[in-house]
Amino acid sequence: MPTLTIDNRPVTVPDGTKVITAAEQLGIMIPRFCYHPALGSVGACRVCAVGFKEGPIKGVEMSCMVDAQEGMVVATDDPDAVDLRKHVIELLMLHHPHDCPVCDEGGHCLLQDMTISGGHGRRRYAGAKRTHLDQDLGPLVQHEMNRCIQCYRCSRFYQQFCGYRDLGVTGIGTRVYFGRSEPGTLESPFSGNLTDICPTGVYTDKPSRFYGRRWDYERAPSVCIHCSLGCSLTVSARYRKAVRHEARFNAQVNGHFICDRGRYAYAYASQPERPRDALIAGRPATLAQAATQMSERLAAIEKGTGPDGIALMGSARSSLETQALLARLHSEKGWRTPCFSADDAATRVVSSALNTLNATNTIALTEIEGADTVLLVGADPIGEAPMLALALRQAQRDGSRIITVDPRPVTLPCAHDHIAVSGDDLATAVAHLIIGALEPSREIALDADQQDRFKTLKQETRDIPAAAELRAIGHALTTAWRPAFVCGTTVPDPDVPPLMGLLQALVQTSCMWSGLFFPLPGANTFGAHCLGGSDALFEPLLAAVEAGQVKALVVVENDLFSEYPDQQRLAAALESLELLVVMDCVPSAITARADIFLPTQTIYEAGGHYLNNEGRLQVATPVIAGGLSIMDTGGGNHPPREFREDIPGGTPRPAWQYVAGLATGETDPPDVKPLLDEALTAGVADGERVSLPSASREWPSIERIGAGPEGDAGGLTLIESAATFGSEPLAAFSTVLAELTPLFGVTVHSETAQRLGWRAGDRIVIPDSAPALEVVVTLDDRAAPGVLLVPRRIGIDRTALRRYMAHLLAE
Amino acid sequence: MTQDPSQLKGKSLPPPRETSGAEALKALVTGFATTLKHLGRRPITEQYPEEKRELPARSRARIILTRDPDGAERCVACYLCSAVCPVSCISMQSIEGQGGRRMAAWFRINFGRCIYCGLCEEACPTSAIQLTPDYEHCQRAILKSVYEKEDLLVDHCGKDPDYNFYRHAGVATEGLDKGRHEKEAPPVNVRSNMP
Amino acid sequence: MVLDWLLGMIVLLVKLGLILGALLFGAAYLVWAERKFLARLQIRLGPNRAGKFGLLQPIADAMKMLTKEDLVPDGADTFVFKLAPVVVAVTAMLMFAVVPVAPDLVLFGRSIPMVIADLNVGLLFIFALSSLGVYGVALGGWASNSKFALLGGIRGAAQMISYELALGLSLVPVVMLAGSMSLTEIVAAQERVPFIILQPISFAIFVISAMAESKRIPFDLPEAENELGAGFHTEYSGMRFGLFFIGEYVHIQVLGALTAVFFLGGWRGPLLPPVIWLVLKIIFVALIMIWIRGTLPRLRYDQLMALGWKVLIPAALVNIVLTGVLILLV
């Protein structure tokens, strides 16, 4: 822990800290272009020069390259260093174009700041400027190479940090060029971060191109709700329109970056189709009319059928406020327990997974970066939770071994061992891992009872093709120092998470540190679980509707049609309802069927609390008041020329307000913490994890493993799983992301394809599908044989797809 | 007796100069003589609606948006004028116009608020926004003071007859590719090893 | 007897009406004259839009003030607030009651004195009213519930007290020379020589003190618009402000008349009728006051006090002694 003096102020920092970081701790921002805390130091740009006055080093040196040492005396305002920085800036500005007025970086440009603060006001260079041709990098990132100052941040981020190779650097001297070998869309799902890290305007945000300046934006800290990780965002909005997400540093969750799904998902909030008015039987009505009619009709139904006649349907994308008030509506009125997902299979897995988590085995996303072995079972990070892939990449860069056990051909931006196991065999696979961990090892001691149970486990576990490989990996886990266990919650069956918990608990005894990490299906699935959502399944609810026991259904921010596979059955059931109330902020199949529709606010307008996949409570602050963008209300080439008191299109209210209106009549936002405390055992603070039960020593019940899969082992299974783009219900409305969404296709092992008579590139037209659905066949031998893999996609005819696949299975 | 503020600081100012009676009398007489002389002079008042003064070209009154020498709109909607405006009377929305040029989708100045300080003109990097000597544009209806882009746009270059931002900017626009702007070398061929 | 009394009443009422009308008309056009004359001193045109040469400007001003909203500030002492402008205007006008505007008029064998009330203590009457006028300023300033008005009122009171003494003392030699306090007698005493020739020092002291009494530049500290807003009448609007305004300009006329009576021989003069002479003298004094206003800056407060107490009062006392000695000797 050396102590050094920077600008006459002492600071003590850990060993290995660079001087530039030590200065930051004092609040001194030393100029930098190439240095970035996530990317480290390269000493390329030379603007972080400072004067070293006393101590082991003397003279002008780069503060990003020098480790802080005991007794150093550093002066950032050393005349020599200031002079050097000034000349470096002038050199960097030599070829910089004269285009700040038309550059989107202007206003938050590091180069602009440094040029002004460095005092370089007039170009002395009179020669011709070097120019570069730009490339089309796809719909997300705008390229303008003339502005480059050769800091190498982009290529270091793109290749080293993210592990993608299609953007890099070529050339020497002033001719250095950053780009792709050919123009084309960037392959990385993290490419949007280029716009954040580029210190000048080479990479700028394309969807918000020319929209506004940083100083005009209304900005607020928010949370990403487009997967369960809950990355921290800064949202920028202008003229009542959210126009940009930027990564906000969060040391526990996302670090400095976010994925492109989260970055470009905001379009749903300002899409022209967004429902902004209350509807009664499809006809526009005032909010008051709709709300009054809702409560009157619900009261009438309650009178007729009793409280059991009314069911509540929540959502995993709603804020905790909404979810908690739904739970309270249930407890106060006695209406049916709210159900938060129409996907019961997932709900069961989520329930068993989250019951496996406890106070000691839960880990945060950034902790995975420090693991030396990461085992992923039934998890496809790039599709389900892209930032997890980036964390795995960092672990792998540090020498970590990454193992994926999955029916899908999991691709990661880093080297990993992939073991293809069919979906039904995942539990068996984990059992083999446990056997491998315990069998030849003397490091893990078992008591008599555990020995018995282990014996049963061994006997009951079926043999699968990858068994030997899995056992070897299981053994290797016992020698790991810092193993992390990641388990998906959509593909595996409910037995897998507890088995993973068992594996982790066993390995825990022989390593320094280990933990469990469960990516969940929705942004606030954890919240729904805490509020009792795992107890209520959708299938019984649907049956009750069909049986006529439930007369009224209140659906809050959930498009059941995108979650429930059998769309015809669902449509018929909804038809039989006496009253269907829908509250949502986006248009959906269920919105059109609502008897009473109430428009809700988005996260940008209402804000809210969210629990991410590890139970961390995070707050999203409202950014805008709501209403149609001025761009839309003007009509013609100017904003409206009239004075009015209300905001056009400003009808929507937060969803919780409607629910509160039914439950308690409150109009102020509820304090979620007491509501959460009711559901849990102890208090929780913003940015902290909710309290989880303490670790139990009990082995989970493993009776069912021996039973083997329910289906025929040689048959075909259909797996619908999340893809990076096109699966998340809100991000699916983003037009720029739609450009990146690949054609809808099925991925199969070549053997399976042979059996089905498919060839790569075949286009299968699904019969009787509306809208017409065409599926492109892709072959991938890393997939488990017998698995038909399709991405979950909003808006496709899943019934027809399932019917066709069932027909294939029957053949 | 008032306290001398200089004593509070410990420094002493020179004592006030004593005026002799003769000096005082002379000063009084000079003063009265001056005002008396003024009585005989012709008043310098300009009677505004009847007599209108020609203001110098650089006087600050009604704002215009000028065009470049080639006849295209100069404004690139960079938001600098609206940022610097102390009364926030300028608002605009930038879009990508024809040929990749950044331009204003709409541009509004609320002359009901404008204080004619000229900071917008000073901030403008393209000489687009300029103040003119035309000061006679009072309106009775407040909304008439809200000028849109078509009210502001003129068909000349204003006080800067030569400048065309896009000839210097270095960004590729229709008809003016990379390397063809003022003081620019042709684009680097990244596939060549020749220096 | 009753007829006499009735006739006397009618004559008195006619005189009252004429004097009051003349005073108010004079006040209105004095404002116009001041604005015009001041403008020319400053090489401007002055009001010229309402009527030829702006002659209708006083009417426009009156209409403006009558139609403006009459505001009484929150927390003001309403009664006193409303009373103050009345006090100022009424005391100013009452002073004119003892000013002889012409020699006695003989009509139908009756001698009608051309003065409303020929008091034998006319001088004291004037001092009394002049002192009462201060109440308007002080009360108005106090009742406004405003710091600016309060400061203005306090300054006004202090200034009046200081200059009242000098004013009174400057007139003692006049009384000594005339042997009477009746203004008619004083005018009569100047049959041969106006007192300005005999008492130039008294004249100077009187004029300076009188200007201080009327709160005009360079003695307008109670108003001092650049420090106190509008001083004691900051909170007044509409016709209440108008009353203060009228009071000030009536006061100027009264001062002109008193200067004429005490030092310039009153209505005396060759060729022209006596009333005209008096009016001319009043106008002359008013113009001099406007000229001073157009030339001199405002005094500082300590200078104002020093001038009053250290210069004018001693000078007036010395002047009295000298006059007494001279009267004894001659």
Tab-separated table of C-alpha atoms in Angstrom, chain A residues 252-527:
chain	number	residue	atom	x	y	z
A	252	GLN	CA	-21.086	-5.279	-9.297
A	253	VAL	CA	-23.145	-5.776	-12.419
A	254	ASN	CA	-22.043	-4.576	-15.820
A	255	GLY	CA	-18.766	-2.766	-15.232
A	256	HIS	CA	-18.311	-0.105	-17.897
A	257	PHE	CA	-20.246	-1.631	-20.770
A	258	ILE	CA	-23.643	-2.854	-21.942
A	259	CYS	CA	-24.783	-5.023	-24.838
A	260	ASP	CA	-26.420	-3.767	-28.018
A	261	ARG	CA	-29.810	-5.213	-27.109
A	262	GLY	CA	-29.958	-3.057	-24.019
A	263	ARG	CA	-28.412	-0.072	-25.751
A	264	TYR	CA	-30.814	0.123	-28.683
A	265	ALA	CA	-34.036	-1.255	-27.175
A	266	TYR	CA	-35.605	2.115	-26.276
A	267	ALA	CA	-37.598	2.568	-29.504
A	268	TYR	CA	-40.714	0.896	-28.091
A	269	ALA	CA	-41.402	3.886	-25.870
A	270	SER	CA	-41.807	6.322	-28.749
A	271	GLN	CA	-43.055	4.090	-31.539
A	272	PRO	CA	-45.972	5.612	-33.447
A	273	GLU	CA	-48.101	2.518	-32.715
A	274	ARG	CA	-47.751	2.925	-28.967
A	275	PRO	CA	-51.233	2.926	-27.426
A	276	ARG	CA	-51.671	6.204	-25.615
A	277	ASP	CA	-55.405	6.338	-25.003
A	278	ALA	CA	-57.733	4.272	-22.871
A	279	LEU	CA	-60.068	2.035	-24.840
A	280	ILE	CA	-63.447	0.609	-23.895
A	281	ALA	CA	-64.384	-2.239	-26.236
A	282	GLY	CA	-61.868	-0.917	-28.725
A	283	ARG	CA	-63.272	2.613	-28.713
A	284	PRO	CA	-61.300	5.562	-27.314
A	285	ALA	CA	-62.440	6.713	-23.895
A	286	THR	CA	-61.093	8.933	-21.188
A	287	LEU	CA	-58.909	7.419	-18.555
A	288	ALA	CA	-61.474	8.203	-15.871
A	289	GLN	CA	-64.266	6.500	-17.814
A	290	ALA	CA	-62.186	3.396	-18.413
A	291	ALA	CA	-60.998	3.201	-14.810
A	292	THR	CA	-64.490	3.705	-13.433
A	293	GLN	CA	-65.948	1.108	-15.750
A	294	MET	CA	-63.163	-1.296	-14.845
A	295	SER	CA	-63.786	-1.073	-11.118
A	296	GLU	CA	-67.581	-1.166	-11.547
A	297	ARG	CA	-67.550	-4.205	-13.795
A	298	LEU	CA	-65.028	-5.981	-11.598
A	299	ALA	CA	-67.183	-5.255	-8.557
A	300	ALA	CA	-70.239	-6.632	-10.364
A	301	ILE	CA	-68.400	-9.815	-11.312
A	302	GLU	CA	-67.041	-10.175	-7.792
A	303	LYS	CA	-70.592	-9.929	-6.508
A	304	GLY	CA	-71.726	-12.641	-8.866
A	305	THR	CA	-68.926	-15.158	-8.588
A	306	GLY	CA	-67.106	-14.248	-5.423
A	307	PRO	CA	-63.491	-13.068	-5.350
A	308	ASP	CA	-62.366	-16.289	-7.037
A	309	GLY	CA	-63.962	-15.138	-10.266
A	310	ILE	CA	-61.290	-12.527	-10.855
A	311	ALA	CA	-57.741	-13.465	-11.818
A	312	LEU	CA	-54.636	-11.315	-12.014
A	313	MET	CA	-51.837	-11.613	-14.508
A	314	GLY	CA	-48.596	-9.706	-13.933
A	315	SER	CA	-45.375	-9.671	-15.833
A	316	ALA	CA	-41.657	-10.129	-15.396
A	317	ARG	CA	-41.009	-6.832	-17.122
A	318	SER	CA	-43.114	-4.755	-14.706
A	319	SER	CA	-41.493	-2.794	-11.945
A	320	LEU	CA	-41.582	-4.095	-8.389
A	321	GLU	CA	-44.120	-1.394	-7.592
A	322	THR	CA	-46.601	-2.898	-10.042
A	323	GLN	CA	-45.847	-6.470	-9.020
A	324	ALA	CA	-46.097	-5.687	-5.330
A	325	LEU	CA	-49.396	-3.891	-5.734
A	326	LEU	CA	-50.782	-6.837	-7.688
A	327	ALA	CA	-49.791	-9.043	-4.773
A	328	ARG	CA	-51.478	-6.623	-2.410
A	329	LEU	CA	-54.587	-6.533	-4.588
A	330	HIS	CA	-54.721	-10.281	-4.144
A	331	SER	CA	-54.275	-10.103	-0.372
A	332	GLU	CA	-56.775	-7.272	0.114
A	333	LYS	CA	-59.522	-8.340	-2.246
A	334	GLY	CA	-59.054	-12.070	-2.126
A	335	TRP	CA	-58.847	-12.269	-5.909
A	336	ARG	CA	-56.775	-15.123	-7.320
A	337	THR	CA	-53.023	-15.109	-6.669
A	338	PRO	CA	-51.321	-13.118	-9.400
A	339	CYS	CA	-49.478	-15.130	-11.964
A	340	PHE	CA	-46.438	-13.444	-13.501
A	341	SER	CA	-45.644	-15.620	-16.488
A	342	ALA	CA	-47.621	-17.712	-18.937
A	343	ASP	CA	-44.610	-19.982	-19.430
A	344	ASP	CA	-45.129	-22.532	-16.657
A	345	ALA	CA	-42.097	-24.620	-17.607
A	346	ALA	CA	-39.871	-21.628	-17.064
A	347	THR	CA	-41.702	-20.661	-13.868
A	348	ARG	CA	-40.978	-24.099	-12.414
A	349	VAL	CA	-37.276	-23.871	-13.258
A	350	VAL	CA	-37.071	-20.326	-11.939
A	351	SER	CA	-38.732	-21.414	-8.740
A	352	SER	CA	-36.351	-24.303	-8.141
A	353	ALA	CA	-33.364	-22.166	-9.163
A	354	LEU	CA	-34.164	-19.245	-6.893
A	355	ASN	CA	-34.924	-21.597	-4.013
A	356	THR	CA	-31.414	-22.946	-4.495
A	357	LEU	CA	-29.837	-19.540	-4.039
A	358	ASN	CA	-28.746	-18.604	-0.561
A	359	ALA	CA	-26.787	-15.875	1.132
A	360	THR	CA	-23.405	-17.525	0.571
A	361	ASN	CA	-23.623	-19.101	-2.866
A	362	THR	CA	-25.003	-16.155	-4.857
A	363	ILE	CA	-22.481	-14.234	-6.909
A	364	ALA	CA	-22.576	-11.033	-8.914
A	365	LEU	CA	-21.853	-10.767	-12.617
A	366	THR	CA	-18.461	-9.123	-12.255
A	367	GLU	CA	-17.388	-11.800	-9.781
A	368	ILE	CA	-17.552	-14.292	-12.652
A	369	GLU	CA	-14.726	-12.342	-14.280
A	370	GLY	CA	-12.537	-13.504	-11.407
A	371	ALA	CA	-13.429	-17.212	-11.681
A	372	ASP	CA	-10.814	-19.716	-12.883
A	373	THR	CA	-13.375	-22.253	-14.079
A	374	VAL	CA	-16.882	-21.456	-15.243
A	375	LEU	CA	-19.373	-24.217	-15.856
A	376	LEU	CA	-22.475	-23.276	-17.808
A	377	VAL	CA	-25.333	-25.723	-17.948
A	378	GLY	CA	-28.288	-24.999	-20.183
A	379	ALA	CA	-27.267	-21.388	-20.544
A	380	ASP	CA	-26.576	-19.521	-23.769
A	381	PRO	CA	-25.192	-16.190	-22.584
A	382	ILE	CA	-25.089	-14.391	-25.937
A	383	GLY	CA	-28.775	-15.060	-26.435
A	384	GLU	CA	-30.147	-14.912	-22.905
A	385	ALA	CA	-27.931	-12.393	-21.132
A	386	PRO	CA	-25.257	-11.009	-23.454
A	387	MET	CA	-23.237	-9.240	-20.770
A	388	LEU	CA	-22.610	-12.620	-19.148
A	389	ALA	CA	-20.672	-13.569	-22.278
A	390	LEU	CA	-18.504	-10.492	-21.829
A	391	ALA	CA	-17.826	-11.467	-18.222
A	392	LEU	CA	-16.885	-14.986	-19.388
A	393	ARG	CA	-14.554	-13.430	-21.954
A	394	GLN	CA	-12.754	-11.533	-19.182
A	395	ALA	CA	-12.486	-14.705	-17.101
A	396	GLN	CA	-11.081	-16.578	-20.079
A	397	ARG	CA	-8.562	-13.789	-20.769
A	398	ASP	CA	-7.297	-14.321	-17.254
A	399	GLY	CA	-6.802	-18.029	-18.010
A	400	SER	CA	-10.128	-19.340	-16.858
A	401	ARG	CA	-11.550	-22.529	-18.343
A	402	ILE	CA	-15.093	-22.150	-19.698
A	403	ILE	CA	-17.236	-25.271	-20.084
A	404	THR	CA	-20.688	-25.225	-21.637
A	405	VAL	CA	-23.052	-28.146	-21.308
A	406	ASP	CA	-26.031	-27.499	-23.533
A	407	PRO	CA	-28.209	-28.953	-26.276
A	408	ARG	CA	-27.650	-25.768	-28.248
A	409	PRO	CA	-24.425	-24.977	-30.101
A	410	VAL	CA	-23.436	-22.286	-27.611
A	411	THR	CA	-21.068	-19.744	-29.098
A	412	LEU	CA	-19.038	-17.464	-26.909
A	413	PRO	CA	-16.551	-14.766	-27.817
A	414	CYS	CA	-13.879	-16.832	-26.124
A	415	ALA	CA	-12.406	-20.308	-26.214
A	416	HIS	CA	-14.572	-22.795	-24.366
A	417	ASP	CA	-15.244	-26.519	-24.151
A	418	HIS	CA	-18.679	-27.409	-25.406
A	419	ILE	CA	-20.439	-30.626	-24.523
A	420	ALA	CA	-23.636	-31.190	-26.450
A	421	VAL	CA	-26.241	-32.851	-24.255
A	422	SER	CA	-29.871	-33.058	-25.194
A	423	GLY	CA	-32.246	-30.926	-23.155
A	424	ASP	CA	-33.765	-33.790	-21.228
A	425	ASP	CA	-30.345	-35.114	-20.305
A	426	LEU	CA	-29.102	-31.946	-18.643
A	427	ALA	CA	-29.990	-33.186	-15.147
A	428	THR	CA	-28.264	-36.473	-15.854
A	429	ALA	CA	-25.279	-34.563	-17.153
A	430	VAL	CA	-25.024	-32.589	-13.899
A	431	ALA	CA	-25.366	-35.857	-12.004
A	432	HIS	CA	-22.358	-37.175	-13.917
A	433	LEU	CA	-20.462	-34.029	-13.026
A	434	ILE	CA	-21.263	-34.671	-9.355
A	435	ILE	CA	-20.152	-38.250	-9.662
A	436	GLY	CA	-16.950	-37.103	-11.334
A	437	ALA	CA	-16.358	-34.634	-8.542
A	438	LEU	CA	-16.880	-37.211	-5.775
A	439	GLU	CA	-15.789	-40.533	-7.247
A	440	PRO	CA	-12.013	-40.633	-7.392
A	441	SER	CA	-11.575	-37.721	-5.060
A	442	ARG	CA	-10.616	-37.921	-1.460
A	443	GLU	CA	-10.740	-34.179	-1.035
A	444	ILE	CA	-14.468	-33.978	-0.455
A	445	ALA	CA	-15.490	-35.796	2.691
A	446	LEU	CA	-19.024	-37.190	2.941
A	447	ASP	CA	-20.788	-38.347	6.077
A	448	ALA	CA	-22.638	-41.666	6.243
A	449	ASP	CA	-26.008	-40.303	5.141
A	450	GLN	CA	-24.456	-38.462	2.252
A	451	GLN	CA	-22.566	-41.617	1.280
A	452	ASP	CA	-25.881	-43.435	1.052
A	453	ARG	CA	-27.450	-40.750	-1.035
A	454	PHE	CA	-24.407	-40.611	-3.272
A	455	LYS	CA	-24.654	-44.356	-3.791
A	456	THR	CA	-28.285	-43.984	-4.845
A	457	LEU	CA	-27.360	-41.163	-7.181
A	458	LYS	CA	-24.706	-43.306	-8.842
A	459	GLN	CA	-27.062	-46.205	-9.309
A	460	GLU	CA	-29.920	-44.112	-10.620
A	461	THR	CA	-27.923	-41.998	-13.078
A	462	ARG	CA	-28.291	-43.196	-16.612
A	463	ASP	CA	-25.402	-43.423	-18.962
A	464	ILE	CA	-25.294	-40.766	-21.668
A	465	PRO	CA	-22.807	-40.424	-24.550
A	466	ALA	CA	-20.825	-37.628	-22.922
A	467	ALA	CA	-20.680	-39.294	-19.495
A	468	ALA	CA	-16.956	-39.915	-19.392
A	469	GLU	CA	-16.135	-36.402	-20.515
A	470	LEU	CA	-18.518	-34.959	-17.933
A	471	ARG	CA	-17.026	-37.026	-15.114
A	472	ALA	CA	-13.553	-35.806	-16.068
A	473	ILE	CA	-14.763	-32.241	-15.934
A	474	GLY	CA	-16.431	-32.956	-12.611
A	475	HIS	CA	-13.133	-34.139	-11.254
A	476	ALA	CA	-11.350	-31.126	-12.663
A	477	LEU	CA	-13.781	-28.895	-10.790
A	478	THR	CA	-12.489	-30.196	-7.469
A	479	THR	CA	-9.034	-28.873	-8.321
A	480	ALA	CA	-10.283	-25.434	-9.306
A	481	TRP	CA	-9.632	-22.534	-6.945
A	482	ARG	CA	-12.425	-20.250	-8.001
A	483	PRO	CA	-15.150	-22.136	-9.891
A	484	ALA	CA	-18.391	-20.426	-10.905
A	485	PHE	CA	-21.572	-22.288	-11.824
A	486	VAL	CA	-24.001	-20.806	-14.292
A	487	CYS	CA	-27.314	-22.473	-14.955
A	488	GLY	CA	-29.959	-21.352	-17.403
A	489	THR	CA	-33.622	-21.237	-16.441
A	490	THR	CA	-35.388	-21.734	-19.750
A	491	VAL	CA	-33.878	-24.854	-21.333
A	492	PRO	CA	-33.097	-27.150	-18.343
A	493	ASP	CA	-35.842	-28.888	-16.394
A	494	PRO	CA	-36.538	-27.931	-12.764
A	495	ASP	CA	-34.190	-30.625	-11.400
A	496	VAL	CA	-31.091	-29.050	-12.843
A	497	PRO	CA	-30.720	-25.931	-10.648
A	498	PRO	CA	-30.830	-27.859	-7.325
A	499	LEU	CA	-28.298	-30.336	-8.708
A	500	MET	CA	-26.086	-27.440	-9.727
A	501	GLY	CA	-26.550	-26.132	-6.192
A	502	LEU	CA	-25.452	-29.481	-4.855
A	503	LEU	CA	-22.423	-29.547	-7.144
A	504	GLN	CA	-21.478	-26.042	-6.031
A	505	ALA	CA	-21.933	-26.948	-2.365
A	506	LEU	CA	-19.710	-29.998	-2.769
A	507	VAL	CA	-17.004	-28.159	-4.658
A	508	GLN	CA	-17.204	-25.273	-2.199
A	509	THR	CA	-15.517	-27.458	0.427
A	510	SER	CA	-12.387	-27.853	-1.683
A	511	CYS	CA	-11.919	-24.393	-3.185
A	512	MET	CA	-11.328	-20.807	-2.109
A	513	TRP	CA	-14.472	-19.371	-3.569
A	514	SER	CA	-17.356	-20.511	-5.711
A	515	GLY	CA	-20.865	-19.433	-6.526
A	516	LEU	CA	-24.074	-19.882	-8.463
A	517	PHE	CA	-25.399	-17.624	-11.165
A	518	PHE	CA	-28.816	-18.051	-12.764
A	519	PRO	CA	-29.768	-15.908	-15.758
A	520	LEU	CA	-33.564	-15.570	-15.558
A	521	PRO	CA	-36.199	-15.216	-18.271
A	522	GLY	CA	-37.345	-11.687	-17.430
A	523	ALA	CA	-36.003	-8.433	-16.040
A	524	ASN	CA	-37.978	-8.683	-12.842
A	525	THR	CA	-38.501	-12.453	-12.602
A	526	PHE	CA	-36.704	-12.374	-9.263
A	527	GLY	CA	-39.192	-9.792	-8.013
